Coordinates of C-alpha atoms and ligand atoms in Angstrom, one line a residue:
X26 CA -29.1 -55.1 247.6
X27 CA -27.8 -51.9 246.0
X28 CA -28.4 -49.9 249.2
X29 CA -26.6 -52.5 251.2
X30 CA -23.7 -52.4 248.8
X31 CA -23.6 -48.6 249.0
X32 CA -23.6 -48.6 252.8
X33 CA -20.8 -51.2 252.9
X34 CA -18.7 -49.0 250.6
X35 CA -19.3 -45.9 252.7
X36 CA -18.4 -47.7 255.9
X37 CA -15.2 -49.1 254.4
X38 CA -14.3 -45.9 252.7
X39 CA -14.5 -43.9 255.9
X40 CA -13.1 -46.4 258.3
X41 CA -9.5 -45.1 258.2
X42 CA -10.5 -41.8 259.5
X43 CA -11.8 -43.3 262.8
X44 CA -9.2 -43.1 265.4
X45 CA -10.2 -46.4 267.0
X46 CA -10.0 -44.9 270.5
X47 CA -12.4 -46.4 273.0
X48 CA -15.7 -44.5 272.9
X49 CA -15.6 -41.4 275.2
X50 CA -11.8 -41.0 274.8
X51 CA -11.1 -38.3 272.4
X52 CA -7.3 -37.5 272.3
X53 CA -4.0 -39.2 271.9
X54 CA -0.6 -38.2 273.3
X55 CA 2.7 -38.3 271.5
X56 CA 5.2 -39.9 274.1
X57 CA 8.2 -38.7 272.0
X58 CA 11.2 -41.0 272.5
X59 CA 9.8 -42.9 275.5
X60 CA 10.9 -46.5 276.0
X61 CA 8.3 -49.2 275.5
X62 CA 8.6 -50.2 279.1
X63 CA 7.8 -46.7 280.3
X64 CA 4.8 -46.3 277.9
X65 CA 3.4 -49.6 279.2
X66 CA 3.6 -48.3 282.7
X67 CA 2.2 -44.9 281.7
X68 CA -0.8 -46.5 280.1
X69 CA -1.6 -48.4 283.2
X70 CA -0.8 -45.8 285.9
X71 CA -1.8 -42.6 284.2
X72 CA -3.2 -42.5 280.7
X73 CA -6.1 -45.0 281.3
X74 CA -7.3 -43.4 284.6
X75 CA -7.2 -39.9 283.0
X76 CA -9.1 -40.8 279.9
X77 CA -6.4 -40.6 277.2
X78 CA -7.4 -42.6 274.1
X79 CA -3.9 -43.6 272.9
X80 CA -0.3 -43.0 272.4
X81 CA 1.7 -42.1 269.3
X82 CA 5.0 -43.8 269.7
X83 CA 8.4 -43.0 268.1
X84 CA 9.4 -45.2 265.1
X85 CA 9.8 -48.9 266.3
X86 CA 11.8 -50.1 263.2
X87 CA 15.6 -50.6 263.2
X88 CA 17.4 -47.5 262.4
X89 CA 21.0 -46.3 261.9
X90 CA 23.0 -45.3 264.9
X91 CA 24.4 -41.9 264.5
X92 CA 27.1 -40.7 267.0
X93 CA 28.3 -37.1 266.6
X94 CA 29.4 -37.7 269.3
X95 CA 25.9 -38.1 270.9
X96 CA 22.9 -39.6 269.3
X97 CA 20.4 -37.3 267.7
X98 CA 16.6 -37.9 268.0
X99 CA 16.4 -37.9 264.2
X100 CA 18.4 -41.1 263.7
X101 CA 15.1 -42.9 264.2
X102 CA 13.8 -41.4 260.9
X103 CA 16.6 -43.3 259.1
X104 CA 15.4 -47.0 258.8
X105 CA 17.7 -50.0 258.2
X106 CA 15.1 -52.7 258.4
X107 CA 11.7 -53.4 259.7
X108 CA 12.9 -55.4 262.7
X109 CA 11.5 -54.1 265.9
X110 CA 14.4 -52.9 267.8
X111 CA 15.3 -49.3 268.5
X112 CA 16.4 -47.1 271.4
X113 CA 12.9 -47.6 272.8
X114 CA 13.3 -51.3 273.2
X115 CA 13.2 -54.7 271.6
X116 CA 10.4 -56.7 270.1
X117 CA 9.4 -58.5 273.3
X118 CA 9.1 -55.1 275.1
X119 CA 7.1 -53.8 272.1
X120 CA 4.6 -56.6 272.2
X121 CA 4.3 -56.3 276.1
X122 CA 3.6 -52.6 275.7
X123 CA 0.9 -53.0 273.1
X124 CA -0.7 -55.8 275.1
X125 CA -0.7 -53.9 278.4
X126 CA -1.9 -50.6 276.9
X127 CA -4.7 -52.3 274.9
X128 CA -5.6 -54.2 278.1
X129 CA -6.5 -50.7 279.7
X130 CA -8.0 -49.4 276.4
X131 CA -5.2 -47.1 275.6
X132 CA -4.3 -47.8 271.9
X133 CA -1.0 -47.5 270.2
X134 CA -0.3 -45.5 267.0
X135 CA 2.9 -46.2 265.2
X136 CA 5.1 -43.6 263.5
X137 CA 5.7 -45.5 260.2
X138 CA 8.8 -44.4 258.3
X139 CA 8.1 -45.9 254.8
X140 CA 9.1 -43.2 252.3
X141 CA 12.8 -43.8 252.6
X142 CA 15.7 -45.7 254.3
X143 CA 18.8 -44.0 255.7
X144 CA 21.0 -41.3 254.3
X145 CA 22.7 -42.3 250.9
X146 CA 26.3 -41.7 252.2
X147 CA 26.3 -44.1 255.1
X148 CA 28.3 -47.3 254.6
X149 CA 29.1 -50.7 256.2
X150 CA 31.2 -48.9 258.9
X151 CA 28.0 -47.6 260.4
X152 CA 25.9 -49.6 262.9
X153 CA 22.2 -50.2 263.2
X154 CA 20.0 -50.7 266.3
X155 CA 19.4 -54.4 265.8
X156 CA 22.9 -55.0 264.5
X157 CA 21.8 -55.6 260.9
X158 CA 24.4 -55.2 258.2
X159 CA 23.7 -52.5 255.5
X160 CA 25.5 -50.3 253.0
X161 CA 23.6 -47.4 251.8
X162 CA 26.3 -46.5 249.3
X163 CA 25.6 -49.7 247.4
X164 CA 21.9 -49.6 248.3
X165 CA 22.2 -52.9 250.1
X166 CA 19.7 -53.6 253.0
X167 CA 19.8 -57.3 253.2
X168 CA 17.7 -57.3 256.5
X169 CA 14.6 -56.3 254.4
X170 CA 15.9 -57.1 251.8
X171 CA 16.1 -54.0 249.6
X172 CA 18.7 -53.6 246.8
X173 CA 19.5 -50.9 244.1
X174 CA 16.3 -51.9 242.2
X175 CA 14.1 -50.7 245.1
X176 CA 15.1 -47.0 245.1
X177 CA 14.2 -44.0 242.9
X178 CA 17.7 -43.2 241.9
X179 CA 16.8 -43.5 238.2
X180 CA 13.4 -41.8 238.5
X181 CA 14.6 -38.6 240.2
X182 CA 15.3 -35.8 237.6
X183 CA 17.5 -33.5 239.6
X184 CA 21.2 -33.4 239.1
X185 CA 21.9 -33.7 242.8
X186 CA 19.4 -36.6 243.4
X187 CA 17.9 -34.6 246.2
X188 CA 14.8 -32.2 246.3
X189 CA 16.1 -28.9 245.1
X190 CA 12.7 -27.1 244.5
X191 CA 9.5 -27.6 246.5
X192 CA 7.5 -26.1 243.7
X193 CA 8.2 -29.2 241.6
X194 CA 6.0 -31.9 242.8
X195 CA 7.8 -34.7 241.0
X196 CA 11.1 -33.8 242.8
X197 CA 9.3 -33.7 246.1
X198 CA 8.1 -37.3 245.6
X199 CA 10.8 -38.9 243.5
X200 CA 14.0 -37.4 244.9
X201 CA 15.8 -37.7 248.2
X202 CA 14.5 -35.8 251.2
X203 CA 17.6 -34.4 252.9
X204 CA 19.7 -37.2 251.3
X205 CA 17.5 -40.1 252.6
X206 CA 17.3 -42.9 250.1
X207 CA 13.9 -42.7 248.4
X208 CA 12.1 -46.0 248.1
X209 CA 10.5 -46.9 244.8
X210 CA 7.0 -47.1 246.0
X211 CA 5.5 -47.9 242.6
X212 CA 7.1 -51.3 242.8
X213 CA 4.8 -54.0 244.1
X214 CA 7.7 -55.7 245.8
X215 CA 8.5 -52.5 247.9
X216 CA 4.8 -52.0 248.7
X217 CA 4.6 -55.6 249.9
X218 CA 7.6 -55.4 252.2
X219 CA 6.1 -52.2 253.8
X220 CA 2.7 -53.7 254.1
X221 CA 4.3 -56.8 255.6
X222 CA 5.9 -54.6 258.3
X223 CA 2.7 -52.8 259.0
X224 CA 0.6 -55.9 259.0
X225 CA 2.9 -57.5 261.6
X226 CA 2.3 -54.4 263.8
X227 CA -1.4 -54.8 263.3
X228 CA -1.2 -58.5 264.3
X229 CA 0.5 -57.4 267.5
X230 CA -2.4 -55.1 268.1
X231 CA -1.6 -51.5 267.1
X232 CA -4.6 -49.3 266.2
X233 CA -3.2 -47.1 263.5
X234 CA -0.3 -45.3 261.9
X235 CA 1.2 -41.8 261.6
X236 CA 2.6 -41.9 258.0
X237 CA 5.9 -40.0 258.2
X238 CA 6.8 -37.8 255.2
X239 CA 3.6 -38.5 253.4
X240 CA 4.0 -35.5 251.2
X241 CA 7.1 -37.1 249.7
X242 CA 5.0 -40.1 248.5
X243 CA 2.5 -40.2 245.7
X244 CA -1.0 -40.6 247.2
X245 CA -1.7 -43.5 244.8
X246 CA 1.4 -45.4 245.9
X247 CA 0.4 -44.9 249.5
X248 CA -3.1 -46.1 248.7
X249 CA -1.8 -49.3 247.1
X250 CA 0.2 -49.9 250.4
X251 CA -2.8 -49.1 252.6
X252 CA -5.1 -51.4 250.5
X253 CA -2.8 -54.3 251.5
X254 CA -3.3 -53.8 255.3
X255 CA -5.4 -56.2 257.4
X256 CA -8.2 -55.3 259.6
X257 CA -7.3 -54.6 263.3
X258 CA -6.6 -57.5 265.7
X259 CA -10.0 -58.7 267.0
X260 CA -8.6 -59.5 270.5
X261 CA -9.1 -55.8 271.1
X262 CA -11.0 -54.2 268.1
X263 CA -14.4 -55.1 266.7
X264 CA -14.5 -57.2 263.5
X265 CA -13.7 -55.2 260.4
X266 CA -12.0 -52.3 262.1
X267 CA -9.6 -50.6 259.8
X268 CA -6.2 -49.1 260.9
X269 CA -6.4 -45.4 261.7
X270 CA -4.3 -43.4 259.2
X271 CA -2.9 -39.9 259.6
X272 CA -0.5 -38.6 257.1
X273 CA 2.2 -36.1 257.8
X274 CA 1.7 -33.5 255.0
X275 CA 3.1 -30.0 255.8
X276 CA 0.8 -27.7 253.8
X277 CA 0.9 -24.1 255.1
X278 CA -0.4 -23.0 251.7
X279 CA 1.6 -21.8 248.6
X280 CA 3.2 -25.1 247.7
X281 CA 2.7 -27.5 244.7
X282 CA 1.4 -30.3 247.0
X283 CA -1.9 -29.9 248.9
X284 CA -3.2 -31.8 251.9
X285 CA -6.4 -32.5 250.0
X286 CA -4.6 -34.8 247.7
X287 CA -4.3 -37.2 250.6
X288 CA -7.8 -37.1 252.0
X289 CA -8.6 -40.4 250.1
X290 CA -6.1 -42.3 252.2
X291 CA -7.0 -41.1 255.7
X292 CA -6.7 -38.0 257.9
X293 CA -3.9 -35.4 257.4
X294 CA -1.9 -33.4 259.9
X295 CA -3.1 -29.8 259.8
X296 CA 0.0 -27.8 260.3
X297 CA -1.8 -24.5 259.9
X298 CA -3.5 -25.1 263.2
X299 CA -0.5 -24.7 265.6
X300 CA 1.1 -22.1 263.4
X301 CA -2.0 -19.9 263.5
X302 CA -3.0 -20.5 267.0
X303 CA 0.5 -19.6 268.2
X304 CA 0.3 -16.4 266.3
X305 CA -3.1 -15.6 267.9
X306 CA -2.1 -16.4 271.4
X307 CA 1.2 -14.5 271.0
X308 CA -0.8 -11.6 269.6
X309 CA 1.5 -11.3 266.5
X310 CA 0.5 -9.7 263.2
X311 CA -2.4 -7.9 264.8
X312 CA -4.1 -11.2 265.6
X313 CA -6.5 -11.4 268.6
X314 CA -8.5 -14.2 270.2
X315 CA -11.8 -12.6 269.2
X316 CA -10.9 -13.8 265.6
X317 CA -11.1 -17.4 266.9
X318 CA -14.9 -17.2 266.7
X319 CA -14.8 -19.1 263.3
X320 CA -11.8 -21.2 264.1
X321 CA -11.5 -24.3 261.9
X322 CA -12.7 -24.4 258.3
X323 CA -13.4 -20.7 258.6
X324 CA -9.6 -20.2 258.8
X325 CA -9.2 -22.2 255.5
X326 CA -8.2 -25.4 257.4
X327 CA -9.1 -28.7 256.0
X328 CA -12.5 -30.3 256.9
X329 CA -12.6 -31.2 260.5
X330 CA -13.3 -34.9 259.9
X331 CA -10.0 -35.1 257.9
X332 CA -7.8 -33.2 260.4
X333 CA -5.4 -34.4 263.0
X334 CA -4.5 -31.3 265.1
X335 CA -1.8 -30.3 267.6
X336 CA -0.3 -27.2 269.1
X337 CA 3.3 -28.4 268.4
X338 CA 5.0 -31.6 267.3
X339 CA 8.4 -33.1 267.8
X340 CA 9.7 -31.3 264.6
X341 CA 8.3 -27.7 264.9
X342 CA 8.9 -27.5 268.6
X343 CA 12.6 -27.3 267.7
X344 CA 12.4 -25.4 264.5
X345 CA 12.4 -28.5 262.2
X346 CA 9.9 -29.1 259.4
X347 CA 7.7 -26.0 259.0
X348 CA 5.4 -23.8 261.0
X349 CA 7.9 -21.3 262.1
X350 CA 8.6 -19.2 265.2
X351 CA 4.9 -18.7 266.2
X352 CA 4.5 -22.3 267.3
X353 CA 4.1 -22.5 271.1
X354 CA 5.8 -25.2 273.1
X355 CA 6.5 -26.1 276.7
X356 CA 9.3 -23.4 276.7
X357 CA 6.4 -20.8 276.9
X358 CA 4.4 -22.7 279.5
X359 CA 1.7 -20.0 280.2
X360 CA 0.8 -19.4 276.5
X361 CA 1.2 -23.1 275.8
X362 CA -1.3 -24.1 278.4
X363 CA -3.8 -21.6 277.0
X364 CA -3.3 -22.8 273.4
X365 CA -3.7 -26.5 274.4
X366 CA -6.7 -25.6 276.5
X367 CA -8.3 -23.9 273.5
X368 CA -7.5 -26.8 271.2
X369 CA -9.0 -29.4 273.6
X370 CA -12.2 -27.3 274.3
X371 CA -12.8 -26.6 270.6
X372 CA -14.6 -29.3 268.5
X373 CA -12.4 -29.0 265.4
X374 CA -10.3 -32.0 264.4
X375 CA -8.9 -35.0 266.2
X376 CA -6.5 -33.9 268.9
X377 CA -3.0 -35.0 269.8
X378 CA -1.2 -33.8 272.9
X379 CA 2.6 -33.4 272.8
X380 CA 4.8 -34.8 275.5
X381 CA 8.5 -33.8 275.2
X382 CA 12.0 -34.1 276.7
X383 CA 14.0 -31.0 277.6
X384 CA 17.1 -30.3 275.7
X385 CA 19.8 -27.6 276.1
X386 CA 18.3 -25.2 273.7
X387 CA 20.9 -22.7 272.5
X388 CA 20.2 -20.0 269.9
X389 CA 22.9 -18.7 267.5
X390 CA 21.8 -16.2 264.9
X391 CA 18.2 -17.2 265.6
X392 CA 18.8 -20.9 265.1
X393 CA 18.8 -23.5 267.9
X394 CA 22.2 -25.2 267.4
X395 CA 21.0 -28.0 269.8
X396 CA 17.9 -28.9 267.8
X397 CA 19.4 -32.3 267.1
X398 CA 19.8 -33.4 270.8
X399 CA 18.3 -36.9 271.5
X400 CA 16.3 -38.0 274.5
X401 CA 17.7 -37.9 278.0
X402 CA 20.3 -40.7 278.0
X403 CA 23.2 -42.2 279.8
X404 CA 26.8 -42.1 278.7
X405 CA 26.3 -45.4 276.7
X406 CA 23.4 -43.8 274.7
X407 CA 20.7 -45.7 276.6
X408 CA 17.5 -43.7 277.0
X409 CA 16.9 -42.6 280.7
X410 CA 13.8 -43.9 282.3
X411 CA 10.9 -41.6 283.0
X412 CA 10.9 -41.1 286.7
X413 CA 7.8 -39.8 288.5
X414 CA 8.2 -37.2 291.3
X415 CA 6.0 -37.2 294.4
X416 CA 4.0 -34.3 293.0
X417 CA 3.2 -36.5 289.8
X418 CA 5.5 -34.5 287.5
X419 CA 8.3 -36.2 285.6
X420 CA 12.1 -36.3 286.3
X421 CA 15.1 -37.0 284.2
X422 CA 14.3 -34.0 281.9
X423 CA 11.1 -35.6 280.7
X424 CA 8.7 -32.6 280.5
X425 CA 5.4 -34.7 280.5
X426 CA 3.2 -31.8 279.4
X427 CA 0.3 -34.4 279.4
X428 CA 0.7 -34.6 283.2
X429 CA 0.4 -30.8 283.7
X430 CA -2.9 -30.4 285.6
X431 CA -4.3 -27.9 283.2
X432 CA -3.6 -30.1 280.1
X433 CA -4.7 -33.4 281.7
X434 CA -7.9 -31.8 283.0
X435 CA -8.7 -30.4 279.5
X436 CA -8.2 -33.9 278.0
X437 CA -10.9 -35.0 280.4
X438 CA -13.0 -31.8 279.5
X439 CA -12.9 -32.9 275.8
X440 CA -14.1 -36.3 276.7
X441 CA -17.0 -34.9 278.8
X442 CA -18.2 -32.5 276.1
X443 CA -17.7 -35.1 273.2
X444 CA -20.4 -34.6 270.6
X445 CA -21.7 -31.3 272.0
X446 CA -22.0 -28.3 269.7
X447 CA -19.8 -25.2 269.8
X448 CA -22.1 -22.7 271.6
X449 CA -22.5 -19.4 273.5
X450 CA -19.5 -17.7 272.0
X451 CA -18.6 -14.4 273.6
X452 CA -15.7 -12.0 273.0
X453 CA -14.8 -8.4 274.0
X454 CA -13.5 -7.7 270.5
X455 CA -10.0 -8.2 271.9
X456 CA -8.4 -11.1 273.7
X457 CA -11.1 -12.0 276.1
X458 CA -13.2 -14.8 274.8
X459 CA -15.4 -17.6 276.0
X460 CA -17.4 -20.5 274.5
X461 CA -19.4 -23.6 275.6
X462 CA -20.0 -27.1 274.4
X463 CA -23.7 -27.5 274.6
X464 CA -24.8 -28.1 278.2
X465 CA -21.7 -29.9 279.2
X466 CA -18.8 -27.5 279.5
X467 CA -17.7 -23.8 279.3
X468 CA -14.3 -22.1 279.0
X469 CA -13.3 -18.5 279.4
X470 CA -9.9 -16.9 278.4
X471 CA -8.4 -13.6 279.4
X472 CA -5.3 -13.0 277.1
X473 CA -5.7 -9.2 277.4
X474 CA -3.5 -7.1 279.7
X475 CA -6.3 -6.1 282.0
X476 CA -8.8 -7.6 284.4
X477 CA -11.8 -9.6 283.1
X478 CA -15.1 -9.4 285.0
X479 CA -18.1 -10.5 283.1
X480 CA -21.3 -12.4 283.5
X481 CA -21.9 -14.9 280.6
X482 CA -24.5 -17.4 279.5
X483 CA -22.8 -20.8 279.9
X484 CA -25.6 -23.1 278.8
X485 CA -24.9 -25.2 281.8
X486 CA -27.4 -26.5 284.5
X487 CA -27.5 -24.4 287.6
X488 CA -25.0 -25.3 290.4
X489 CA -21.5 -24.8 291.7
X490 CA -18.7 -26.0 289.4
X491 CA -15.1 -26.5 290.2
X492 CA -12.7 -24.8 287.8
X493 CA -10.5 -27.6 286.4
X494 CA -7.6 -25.2 285.4
X495 CA -6.8 -23.7 288.9
X496 CA -7.6 -27.0 290.5
X497 CA -10.0 -29.9 290.3
X498 CA -12.8 -31.7 292.1
X499 CA -11.4 -34.3 294.5
X500 CA -14.3 -36.3 295.9
X501 CA -16.5 -33.5 297.3
X502 CA -13.8 -30.9 297.6
X503 CA -12.7 -28.3 294.9
X504 CA -9.0 -27.5 295.1
X505 CA -9.5 -24.5 292.8
X506 CA -11.8 -21.6 292.1
X507 CA -15.6 -22.3 292.3
X508 CA -18.0 -20.9 289.8
X509 CA -21.7 -20.5 290.5
X510 CA -24.1 -21.0 287.6
X511 CA -27.5 -19.3 288.2
X512 CA -30.8 -20.8 287.3
X513 CA -30.8 -18.9 284.0
X514 CA -27.4 -20.5 283.1
X515 CA -25.4 -17.3 283.6
X516 CA -22.2 -17.1 285.7
X517 CA -19.8 -14.4 286.7
X518 CA -16.2 -14.9 285.7
X519 CA -13.2 -12.9 286.9
X520 CA -9.7 -13.5 285.6
X521 CA -6.8 -11.3 286.5
X522 CA -4.2 -11.0 283.8
X523 CA -1.7 -11.6 286.6
X524 CA -3.1 -15.1 287.4
X525 CA -0.9 -18.2 287.0
X526 CA -3.3 -19.3 284.3
X527 CA -5.6 -16.8 282.7
X528 CA -8.3 -19.2 281.8
X529 CA -11.1 -21.0 283.6
X530 CA -12.9 -24.2 282.4
X531 CA -15.9 -25.9 284.0
X532 CA -17.8 -29.0 283.0
X533 CA -20.6 -31.2 284.3
X534 CA -18.3 -33.9 285.7
X535 CA -16.7 -31.4 288.0
X536 CA -20.0 -30.0 289.4
X537 CA -20.0 -29.8 293.2
Ligands
NAG9 C1 -4.3 -58.6 279.5 O1 -5.6 -58.9 279.9 C2 -5.9 -60.3 279.8 C3 -7.4 -60.5 280.1 O2 -7.7 -59.7 281.2 C4 -5.0 -61.0 280.8 O3 -5.3 -62.4 280.7 C5 -3.6 -60.8 280.4 O4 -2.7 -61.3 281.5 C6 -3.3 -59.3 280.4 N1 -2.0 -59.1 279.9 C7 -1.1 -58.2 280.3 C8 0.2 -58.2 279.7 O5 -1.4 -57.4 281.2
NAG10 C1 30.2 -49.5 265.0 O1 30.4 -50.3 266.1 C2 31.7 -50.6 266.3 C3 31.8 -51.8 267.4 O2 31.2 -51.2 268.5 C4 32.6 -49.5 266.5 O3 33.9 -49.8 266.7 C5 32.4 -48.4 265.4 O4 33.1 -47.3 265.7 C6 31.0 -48.1 265.1 N1 30.9 -47.4 264.0 C7 30.4 -46.1 263.9 C8 30.4 -45.4 262.7 O5 30.0 -45.6 265.0
NAG11 C1 -12.4 -5.9 276.3 O1 -11.4 -5.0 275.8 C2 -11.8 -3.7 275.7 C3 -10.8 -3.0 275.0 O2 -10.5 -3.6 273.7 C4 -12.1 -3.1 277.0 O3 -12.6 -1.8 276.9 C5 -13.2 -3.9 277.7 O4 -13.4 -3.5 278.9 C6 -12.9 -5.4 277.7 N1 -14.1 -6.1 278.0 C7 -14.2 -6.6 279.2 C8 -15.4 -7.3 279.5 O5 -13.3 -6.7 280.0
NAG12 C1 -17.3 -7.3 288.9 O1 -18.5 -6.7 288.3 C2 -19.5 -6.6 289.2 C3 -20.8 -6.2 288.4 O2 -20.4 -5.1 287.5 C4 -19.2 -5.6 290.3 O3 -20.2 -5.5 291.2 C5 -18.0 -6.1 291.0 O4 -17.5 -5.2 292.0 C6 -16.8 -6.3 290.0 N1 -15.7 -6.9 290.7 C7 -14.5 -6.5 290.6 C8 -13.4 -7.3 291.4 O5 -14.1 -5.7 289.7

């Protein structure tokens, strides 16, 4: 009896850390600002066949329309109601996307903006994406409904009403983040309205939530909301499955709020990961890849089973949030592919791949003055479709990093080596490193400025393998480099520092 009870508690207590991806699919992709129609198509035509586990979508809830004169991407982080219409599409299109993606076992993770509503100075002259009336100046959001009682205006202790000092955790959680109206999450009414929204999404069939601005909410308030959530829809998930929760907490160290305060609620975004990996790959501050030998907890990151990891996200790829200049993005493709390849080969954390749109980046005094620019769109503000070129890349300024051969093939690599230990580490005490994943896969990097020519123990069965970075195995033919693993498991690797991609990855599903 007692043991059964304990087991049940443990199972329940851990459920929200489980990403709910189909077994053998180990990564999700953030299709930033994509329309629901395009995501549905991408699930069917690309993500399912290539082993992606799911998609993080942009916030689906109604938001304020900002025209200055063009629409910024960040307007979607200013909710007006929990109705499902946004630049990405309406409720019917949302339901169709979730159904079609679930049908091919690619699950949907919703970016839930629940800490706040829109900026405090917006009035009834402003418009919202579903056409709902609101007036932020009088705290009136009848489409939820929220009124003056539902905000933290009285609770916040700063004169400005905003967060003035990140060292003061009460300010960070009770005051307005960049003037956004802070919801009174200690009120059961507010908690219930948020849970109602999230439960409706669960009914439709989503698999989990990214909790936006989690650091700006008290962990206990968030727990009270999460405790109201239903189990996942049994049309697609097994009975008793809990929604996957990952909380946006930017903790690079040295602040009053720690990621660990949120572990009880679910996973947490590990922002140190991309900031440090970027520093290493760029070889800044004397860092070198040889130091990656103990990557993960050894670098003072959170425990692997609590971490959601990424090279860049929609904020720090354009200098928002935190993480700083070291973060690698598609703008530095050669180093970006290496960083993403390292992340996907390494066992630490649950991995999220970024998929971006291009914007007219323009630096003035070290700051990108176009960091606000929204997704590729027509004159009327409608988001442009993601077109697919004959070579499978994307058009209309959609970058589609997840379709880059090197990144897509490493998503597959991670699935193939799932559950295998980190093994056979080698380094030259500089920026040439290699490691394996048990007897399933092996990867070698040359980030030095000279040739690499070395014979290494791979741990793999003997045979000829197709490098999935320079090419891939198509039927019986390898379009890239071939690597011969000898009977003793060793193989010779040669990588010129002038190669297009200075890394090689082999795995047992790409054996000739
Ligand atoms: C999803 O799959 C079910 C069962 O295979 C099928 O009946 C349904 O039409 C599919 N729905 C969509 C939107 O593809
Ligand atoms: C709101 O929409 C109306 C009608 O299209 C328009 O005239 C008005 O300028 C919009 N308001 C703002 C602040 O964009
Ligand atoms: C690794 O780098 C060192 C210099 O730091 C160099 O002497 C050595 O040849 C390199 N090792 C290999 C295997 O290339
Ligand atoms: C690579 O190393 C092997 C063994 O040391 C040597 O025989 C071979 O010539 C080297 N190849 C190149 C291209 O440097």
